[in-house]
Phi, psi and omega in degrees: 000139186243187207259050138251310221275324196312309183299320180300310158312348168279267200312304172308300154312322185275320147331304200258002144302303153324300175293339193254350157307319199275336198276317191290331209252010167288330157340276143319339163256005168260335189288309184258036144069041197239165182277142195299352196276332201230023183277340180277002187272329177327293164321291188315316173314299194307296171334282181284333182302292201299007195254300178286293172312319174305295164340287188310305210288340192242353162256349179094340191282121194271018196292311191302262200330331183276341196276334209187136187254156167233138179245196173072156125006306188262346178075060154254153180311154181298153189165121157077171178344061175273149189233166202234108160306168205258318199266273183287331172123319244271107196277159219195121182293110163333296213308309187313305217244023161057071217199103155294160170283346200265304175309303200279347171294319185273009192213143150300149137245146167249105185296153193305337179273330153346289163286342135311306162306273207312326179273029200039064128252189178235156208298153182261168181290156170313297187227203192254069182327177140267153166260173198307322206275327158343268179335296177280002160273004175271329191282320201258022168242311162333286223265352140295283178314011176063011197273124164235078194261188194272007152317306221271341170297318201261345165281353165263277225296355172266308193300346180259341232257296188283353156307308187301307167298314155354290193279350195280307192325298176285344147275345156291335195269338180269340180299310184320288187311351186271322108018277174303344197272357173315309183091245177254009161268352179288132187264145175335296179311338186270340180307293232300332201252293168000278189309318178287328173314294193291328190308298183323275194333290156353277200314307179312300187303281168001287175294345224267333174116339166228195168213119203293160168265216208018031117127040198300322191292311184317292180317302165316276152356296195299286175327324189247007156276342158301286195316319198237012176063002142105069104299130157307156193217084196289135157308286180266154192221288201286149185253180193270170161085173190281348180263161206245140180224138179303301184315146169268359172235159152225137182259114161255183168301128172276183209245142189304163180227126174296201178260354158286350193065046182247106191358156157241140201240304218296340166297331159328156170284139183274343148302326163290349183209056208306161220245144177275129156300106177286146199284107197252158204225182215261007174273348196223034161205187201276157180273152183276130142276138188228117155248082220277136179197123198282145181207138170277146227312325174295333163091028178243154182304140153202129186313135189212119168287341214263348154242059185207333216299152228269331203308307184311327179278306202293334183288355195244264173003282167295338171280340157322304196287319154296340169280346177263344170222083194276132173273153181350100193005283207291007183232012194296094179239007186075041188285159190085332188303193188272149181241151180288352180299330180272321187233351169305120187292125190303310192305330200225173198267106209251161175079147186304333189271009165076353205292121205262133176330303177318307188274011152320099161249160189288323191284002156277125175273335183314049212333324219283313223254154199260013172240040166284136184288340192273017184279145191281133182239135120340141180244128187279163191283308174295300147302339165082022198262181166210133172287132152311175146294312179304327225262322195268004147059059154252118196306120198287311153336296211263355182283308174316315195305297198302339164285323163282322146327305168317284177326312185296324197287330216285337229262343190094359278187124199268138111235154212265120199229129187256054162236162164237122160294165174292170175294180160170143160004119166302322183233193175225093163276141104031103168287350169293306159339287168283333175306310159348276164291326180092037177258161157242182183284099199281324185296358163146185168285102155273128166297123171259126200248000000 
């Protein structure tokens, strides 16, 4: 094969990658109507709302209630069409639950856990959601093709995101059950907040635009048919709005809409809805030129498409670009590096932490845990092995500087830049390395096993 057809093939992967993105989150963006472009900021919104009303709701803080009541699926303010289950009381955005005003004169509604409750199942998601290891194998396919597209922050940042619910999720589910083992010391009010509690939760997960693994919806589900004796449960006693109104449906003023037809919030309290850190991408600061030009041993210039190629620019660009706009602490996931799922020997044992290639997996999202596949790893230069960051308290800033220095040496490659980088390293030793040599380890102290 020769290195066009090789690079046309390259380029053709990374297309149908784009494309099986665009493929997973199409449920979702037709059911909420959202554009295939925003569906993932979409998602992300779903994410962090539902993180905070679980939270709020498990600290006691009751302030989110007090600011606003949220219904629905979306945990959102009363707006536009609502309709009133028959069962729980618990009200619900026509739009959310695919429900006409011409459906709700001629039909009961019933909400999806209702309607579970009534078939002795357990209620299904809004649309046909991706699930997380999807998802997370779209990540671990990207960061093989070397690809840094503008897709791939916010597909980790939904994986870390919904971990994070996980754990909100399983601590509702574990209070309940502790709650419940009272037994006949449980007082109605502590019942009444249970039940509303395991409902939210539900109601979020439903709605949220993905679908958690580990059996979350089930557990939930199990806790609040305990709870409520796999009996419908009114909830809600008060209708939206400042009037008590006899109709199960009501019409208010809808809440403004951007031009995706996605709420507009920002007149909201911003405790209720804390502002999501946006991903930030090359449309909307100014961009680095990278001018990639291949050069031989001699050191004279000469054009080579098979080491030029526009993809190698655009990954040098954006690694230009995170390295000059580093993302947030709290947002810190070590985009762009190599992930270990990728670069870790199956057969064998990698990293100061011994982690055996094999036991790597795409379904841990967790970075903290070492054998996720996506946590970013360094490669040292002298042995050629590659390290966690986490494990070698290498800084994710300096490690790009040093992934890139690699790339420039791996690509061979002059390059031109109307930016100035920070200084960094030439090389990367290792600590096995620097152990080796009798060097020391500049990035800290390590035990070496």
């Amino acid at each position: 094969m020769s290195r066009i057809e090789h690079l046309r093939n390259e380029i053709a992967r990374v297309d149908a990658w784009i494309v099986e993105v665009h493929n997973m989150f199409s449920p979702t963006a037709e059911y909420h109507s959202v554009s295939s472009e925003t569906v993932l900021g979409y998602v992300q919104r779903n994410l962090r709302r539902a993180l905070k009303v679980l939270n709020d709701e498990q600290s006691g803080n009751t302030k989110t209630a007090n600011v606003v009541d949220l219904y629905c699926v979306c945990l959102q303010p009363e707006g536009g069409l609502m309709v009133e289950c028959e069962h729980c009381r618990e009200w619900y955005h026509a739009n959310c639950v695919r429900i006409s005003e011409k459906d709700i004169e001629e039909y009961q509604f019933f909400c999806p856990m209702c309607t579970a409750m009534s078939k002795n199942d357990k209620p299904k998601l809004m649309a046909d959601y991706p699930h997380l290891s999807r998802i997370d194998r779209a990540v671990t396919s990207c960061r093989e093709l070397g690809l840094v597209a503008s897709e791939l922050d916010p597909l980790v940042t939904i994986l870390l995101d919904s971990q994070q619910l996980v754990s909100a999720v399983k601590d509702i589910v574990a209070a309940s059950a502790a709650t419940a083992a009272k037994g006949d010391q449980e007082s109605e009010s502590e019942k009444g907040k249970r039940i509303r509690d395991l409902r939210t939760a539900l109601r979020a997960l439903l709605g949220l635009g993905v679908n958690l693994r580990h059996g979350i919806l089930e557990d939930l589900w199990s806790q609040l048919l305990k709870a409520t004796g796999g009996k419908p449960v009114a909830t809600r006693a008060a209708t939206p709005g400042d009037a008590s109104v006899g109709s199960k449906v009501q019409v208010l003023k809808p809440l403004p809409q951007n031009s995706d037809g996605i709420s507009d919030l920002s007149n909201l309290s911003p405790d209720l809805l804390p502002a999501i850190q946006e991903v930030p991408t090359r449309s909307n600061t100014e961009e680095a030129t990278v001018s990639i030009n291949a050069v031989d041993k001699r050191g004279e210039s000469q054009p080579d498409p098979a080491v030029n190629p526009e993809s190698y620019q655009e990954q040098l660009e954006m690694l230009v670009y995170l390295i000059l706009n580093p993302p947030l602490e709290e947002d810190e996931r070590g985009q762009g590096l190599v992930c270990a799922g990728d670069a870790f020997t199956p057969d064998s044992q990698n990293c100061t932490c011994n982690t055996v290639g094999a036991d790597v997996s795409d379904d841990i999202v967790d970075l903290a845990d070492l054998r996720c596949a996506s946590a970013p790893v360094i490669q040292c230069d002298r042995c050629q092995d590659y390290f966690h960051i986490r494990c070698t308290q290498v800084p994710a800033p300096i490690a790009r500087l040093i992934f890139f220095r690699q790339m420039q040496r791996l690509l061979n490659a002059d390059l031109d830049m109307d930016v100035e980088l920070p200084t960094s390293p030439d090389e990367y030793k290792c600590p096995n390395c620097c152990y080796d040599l009798g060097d020391m380890y500049q990035y800290g102290e390590l035990l070496l096993e």
